[in-house]
XYZ file of C-alpha atoms in Angstrom:
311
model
C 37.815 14.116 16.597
C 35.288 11.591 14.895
C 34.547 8.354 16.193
C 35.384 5.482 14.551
C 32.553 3.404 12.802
C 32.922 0.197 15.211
C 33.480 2.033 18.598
C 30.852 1.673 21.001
C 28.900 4.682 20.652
C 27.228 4.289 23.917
C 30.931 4.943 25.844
C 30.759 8.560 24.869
C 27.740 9.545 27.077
C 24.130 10.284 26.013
C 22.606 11.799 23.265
C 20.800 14.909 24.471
C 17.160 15.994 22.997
C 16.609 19.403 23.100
C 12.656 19.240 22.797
C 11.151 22.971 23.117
C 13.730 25.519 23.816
C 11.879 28.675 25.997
C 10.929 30.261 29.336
C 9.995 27.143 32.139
C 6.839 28.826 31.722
C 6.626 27.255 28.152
C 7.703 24.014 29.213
C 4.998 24.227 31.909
C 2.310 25.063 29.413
C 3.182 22.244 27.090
C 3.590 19.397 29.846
C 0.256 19.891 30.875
C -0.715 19.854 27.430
C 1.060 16.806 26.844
C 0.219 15.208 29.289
C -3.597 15.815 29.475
C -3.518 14.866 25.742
C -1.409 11.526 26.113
C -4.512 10.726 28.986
C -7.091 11.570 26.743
C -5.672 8.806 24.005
C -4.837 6.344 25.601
C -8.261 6.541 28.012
C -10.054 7.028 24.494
C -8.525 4.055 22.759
C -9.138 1.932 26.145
C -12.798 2.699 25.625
C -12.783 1.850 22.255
C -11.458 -1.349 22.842
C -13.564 -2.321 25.737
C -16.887 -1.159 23.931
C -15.810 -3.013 21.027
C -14.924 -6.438 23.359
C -18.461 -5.943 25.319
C -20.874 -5.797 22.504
C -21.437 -8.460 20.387
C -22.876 -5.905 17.641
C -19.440 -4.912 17.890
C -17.490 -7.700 16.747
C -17.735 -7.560 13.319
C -14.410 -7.357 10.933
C -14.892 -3.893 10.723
C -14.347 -2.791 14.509
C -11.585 -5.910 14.992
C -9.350 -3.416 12.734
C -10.808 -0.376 14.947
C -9.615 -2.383 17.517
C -5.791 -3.111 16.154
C -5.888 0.965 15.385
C -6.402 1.913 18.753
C -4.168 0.059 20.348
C -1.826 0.618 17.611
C -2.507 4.456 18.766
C -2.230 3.543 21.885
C 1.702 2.280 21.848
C 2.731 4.262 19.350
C 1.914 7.488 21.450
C 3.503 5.857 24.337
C 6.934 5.341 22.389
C 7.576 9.676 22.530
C 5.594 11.219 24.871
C 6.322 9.889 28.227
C 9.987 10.645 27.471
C 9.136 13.845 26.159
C 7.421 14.516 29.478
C 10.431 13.101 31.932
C 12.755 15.717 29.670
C 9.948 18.790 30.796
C 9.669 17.659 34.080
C 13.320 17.029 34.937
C 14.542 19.616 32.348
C 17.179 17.015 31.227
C 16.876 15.297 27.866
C 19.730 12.920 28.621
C 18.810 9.653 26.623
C 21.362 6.659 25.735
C 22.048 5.359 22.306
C 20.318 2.275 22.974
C 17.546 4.479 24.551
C 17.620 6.496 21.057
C 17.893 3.358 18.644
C 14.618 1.406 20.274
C 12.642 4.950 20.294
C 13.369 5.400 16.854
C 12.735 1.904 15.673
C 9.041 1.778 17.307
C 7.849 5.430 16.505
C 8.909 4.303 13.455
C 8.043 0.441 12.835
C 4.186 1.617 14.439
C 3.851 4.190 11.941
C 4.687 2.129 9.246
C 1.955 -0.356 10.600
C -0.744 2.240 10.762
C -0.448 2.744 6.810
C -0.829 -0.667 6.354
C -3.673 -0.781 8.572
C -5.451 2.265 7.634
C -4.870 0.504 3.798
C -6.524 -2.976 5.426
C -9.543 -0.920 6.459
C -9.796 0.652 3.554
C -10.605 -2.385 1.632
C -12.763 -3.648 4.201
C -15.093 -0.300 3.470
C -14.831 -1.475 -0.281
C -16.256 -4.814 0.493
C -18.759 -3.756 2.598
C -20.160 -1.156 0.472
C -19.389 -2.089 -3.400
C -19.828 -5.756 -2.596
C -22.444 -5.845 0.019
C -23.983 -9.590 -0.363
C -20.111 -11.089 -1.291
C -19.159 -9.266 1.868
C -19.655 -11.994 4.420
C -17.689 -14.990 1.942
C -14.850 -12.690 1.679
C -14.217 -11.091 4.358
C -14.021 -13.595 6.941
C -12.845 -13.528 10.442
C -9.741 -15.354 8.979
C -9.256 -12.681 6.411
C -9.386 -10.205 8.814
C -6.451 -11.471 11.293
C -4.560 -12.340 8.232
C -4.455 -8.635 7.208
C -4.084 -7.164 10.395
C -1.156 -9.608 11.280
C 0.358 -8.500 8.204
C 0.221 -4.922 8.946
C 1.663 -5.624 12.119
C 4.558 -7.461 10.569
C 5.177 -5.022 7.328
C 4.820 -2.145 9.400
C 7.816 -3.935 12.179
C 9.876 -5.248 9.298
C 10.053 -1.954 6.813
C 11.807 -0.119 9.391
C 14.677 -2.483 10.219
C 16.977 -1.947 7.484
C 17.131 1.878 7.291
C 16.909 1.386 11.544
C 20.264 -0.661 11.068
C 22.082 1.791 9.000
C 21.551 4.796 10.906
C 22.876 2.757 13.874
C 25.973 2.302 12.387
C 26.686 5.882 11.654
C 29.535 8.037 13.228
C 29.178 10.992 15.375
C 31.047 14.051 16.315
C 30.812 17.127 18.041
C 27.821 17.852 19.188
C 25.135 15.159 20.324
C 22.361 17.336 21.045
C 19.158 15.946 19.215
C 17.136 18.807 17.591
C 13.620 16.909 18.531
C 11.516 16.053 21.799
C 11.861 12.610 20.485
C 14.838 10.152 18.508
C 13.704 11.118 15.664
C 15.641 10.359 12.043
C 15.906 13.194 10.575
C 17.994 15.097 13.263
C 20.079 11.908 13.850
C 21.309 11.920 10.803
C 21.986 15.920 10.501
C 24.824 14.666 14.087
C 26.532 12.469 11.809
C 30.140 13.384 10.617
C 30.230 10.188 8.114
C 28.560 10.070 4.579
C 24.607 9.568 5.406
C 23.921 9.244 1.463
C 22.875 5.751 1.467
C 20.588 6.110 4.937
C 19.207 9.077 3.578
C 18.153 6.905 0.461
C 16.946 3.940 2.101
C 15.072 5.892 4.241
C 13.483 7.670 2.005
C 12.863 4.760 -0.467
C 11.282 2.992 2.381
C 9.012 5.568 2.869
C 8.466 6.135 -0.604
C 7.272 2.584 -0.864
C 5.110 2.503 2.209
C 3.449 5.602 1.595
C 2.957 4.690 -2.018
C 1.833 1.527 -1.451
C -1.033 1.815 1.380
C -1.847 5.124 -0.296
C -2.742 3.149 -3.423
C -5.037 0.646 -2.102
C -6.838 3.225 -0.519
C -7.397 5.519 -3.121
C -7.985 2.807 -5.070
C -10.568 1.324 -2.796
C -12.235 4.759 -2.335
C -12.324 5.691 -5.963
C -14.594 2.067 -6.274
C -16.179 3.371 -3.215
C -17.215 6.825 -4.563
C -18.617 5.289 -8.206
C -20.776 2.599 -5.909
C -22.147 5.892 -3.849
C -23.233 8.067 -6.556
C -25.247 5.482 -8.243
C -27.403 4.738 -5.832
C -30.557 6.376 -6.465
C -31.646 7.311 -3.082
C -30.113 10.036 -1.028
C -30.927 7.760 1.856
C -28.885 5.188 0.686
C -26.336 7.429 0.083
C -26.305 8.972 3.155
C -25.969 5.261 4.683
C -23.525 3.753 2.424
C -21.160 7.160 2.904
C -21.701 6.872 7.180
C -20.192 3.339 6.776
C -16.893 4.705 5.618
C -16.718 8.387 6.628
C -15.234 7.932 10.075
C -12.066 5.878 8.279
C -12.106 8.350 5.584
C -11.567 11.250 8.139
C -8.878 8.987 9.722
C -6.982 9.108 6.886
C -7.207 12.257 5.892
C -6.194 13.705 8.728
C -2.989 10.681 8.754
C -1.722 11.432 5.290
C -1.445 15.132 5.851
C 0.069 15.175 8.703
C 2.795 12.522 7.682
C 3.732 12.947 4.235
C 5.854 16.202 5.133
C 7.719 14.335 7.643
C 8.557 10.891 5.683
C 9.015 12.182 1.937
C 11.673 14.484 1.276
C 15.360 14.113 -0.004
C 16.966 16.763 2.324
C 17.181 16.133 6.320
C 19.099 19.022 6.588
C 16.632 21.785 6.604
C 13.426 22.931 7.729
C 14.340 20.804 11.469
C 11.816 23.183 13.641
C 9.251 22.608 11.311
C 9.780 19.326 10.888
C 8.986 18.765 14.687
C 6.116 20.631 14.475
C 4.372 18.098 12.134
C 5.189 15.743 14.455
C 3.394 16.878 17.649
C 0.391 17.048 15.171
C 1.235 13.489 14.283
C 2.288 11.259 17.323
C 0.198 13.517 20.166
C -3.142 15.506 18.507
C -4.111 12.759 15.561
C -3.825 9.965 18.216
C -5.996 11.753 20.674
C -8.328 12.389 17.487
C -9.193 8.927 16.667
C -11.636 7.815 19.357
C -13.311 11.218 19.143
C -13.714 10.483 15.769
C -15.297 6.847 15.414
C -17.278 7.758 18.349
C -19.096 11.061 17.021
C -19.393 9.262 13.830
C -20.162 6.406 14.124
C -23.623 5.172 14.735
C -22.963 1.684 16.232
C -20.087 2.950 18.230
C -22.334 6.042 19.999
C -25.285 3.203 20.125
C -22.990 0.938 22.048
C -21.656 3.996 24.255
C -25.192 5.141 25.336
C -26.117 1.093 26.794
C -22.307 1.155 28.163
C -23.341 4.104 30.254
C -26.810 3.787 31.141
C -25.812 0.380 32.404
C -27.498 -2.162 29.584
């Protein structure tokens, strides 16, 4: 029998998240892996943020958004994967609605930030290399908390209304999650009412954030590009490309791993692929990033070396 819109969900006993189905011996395998990977980016992003708050090189507009990524990558890694190691460990994937609701809404509201943020830097690498002597008048340290504040708050406010609806939704029958995490998708697929409109919203709100960020990036690198090739030296070249290379990686490796999972009309299919994406996107790209600004990026491996030989 299905449950009335306005009865407390939360009465009917947890949701359950089915995470990996297999042998123990698979769920062994991928809770080390998890877990060795979840210590890697959070250690990583640590060091980032330290290297970045002990040099004074450092602390430049540029690495003050390195710094919001990482720790950014840092919480937003921590919203699944702890849970998704308690469910290997314990081998139950009991979770409340509440529990459910506030996974959802910060996998979800910290994702939303990271395009924003990934968009910020990407105009900072415009600045820096198309309009290298305006650089300094523009993009002050006021700028720069501005932007980064207003990732933080697009990226937390986006998600609220399509967070609401799916709330609100009815469910009957089964309540087993087809995820390791709350994610939307399967959510939706348990509900017995019309998910038309949070199907919609959803997907307009991703639309729009994806659309949006994605623009001033590819905006910002198409000026980026023209500025590169005309410069007649390939030394200059080489140096002007370095400056942005590390973010440009960064994003690559972002937008094809979320797109899949964020732009599509039907949440009814294509559920075990679906959560494949998603171990590449909230475990391996996180673990990526410091890996990634540190091999290349000159003033970042600079700073490393005096950090460990004790300068």
């Amino acid at each position: 029998m299905a449950w009335s819109r306005g009865q407390n969900l939360s009465l009917q006993g947890p949701f359950i998240l089915l995470g990996f189905p297999g042998p123990h011996s698979l769920h062994v395998g991928l809770f080390l892996l998890f877990l060795v990977m979840y210590v890697l980016t959070v250690a990583g992003n640590l060091a980032i943020i330290s290297l970045i708050g002990a040099h004074r090189r450092l602390q430049t507009p540029m690495y003050f958004f390195l710094c919001n990524l990482s720790f950014l990558e840092i919480w937003f890694t921590t919203a699944c994967v702890p849970k998704t190691l308690a469910t290997f460990a314990s081998q139950n994937g009991a979770i409340s609605l509440a529990g459910c609701a506030a996974q959802m809404y910060f996998v979800f509201s910290l994702g939303c930030t990271e395009y924003f943020l990934l968009a910020a830097m990407a105009y900072d690498c415009y600045l820096a290399i198309c309009l290298p002597l305006r650089y300094g008048g523009i993009m002050t340290p006021a700028l720069a908390v501005r932007l980064a504040l207003g990732s933080w708050l697009c990226g937390f406010s986006a998600i609220t209304v399509p967070a609401t609806l799916i709330t609100r939704l009815s469910f009957c029958g089964s309540r087993v999650i087809n995820h390791f995490f709350c994610d939307i998708a399967p959510w939706i697929v348990l509900s017995c009412t019309d998910t038309r409109v949070v199907e919609l919203t959803s997907f307009g709100i991703a639309f729009c954030v994806i659309l949006g960020s994605c623009g001033v990036t590819l905006v910002s690198y198409a000026y980026i590009i023209v500025t590169i090739v005309r410069i007649p030296s390939t030394q200059g070249r080489h140096r002007a490309f370095s400056t942005c290379s590390s973010h440009l990686t960064v994003v690559l490796i972002w937008y094809g791993s979320t797109i899949f999972l964020h732009v599509r009309t039907s949440v009814e299919s294509s559920l075990d692929l679906t959560k494949a994406f998603t171990v590449l996107n909230t475990i391996v790209t996180p673990v990526l990033n410091p890996f990634i600004y540190t091999l290349r990026n000159k003033d970042v491996k600079e700073a490393l070396c005096r950090t460990v030989k004790g300068r």
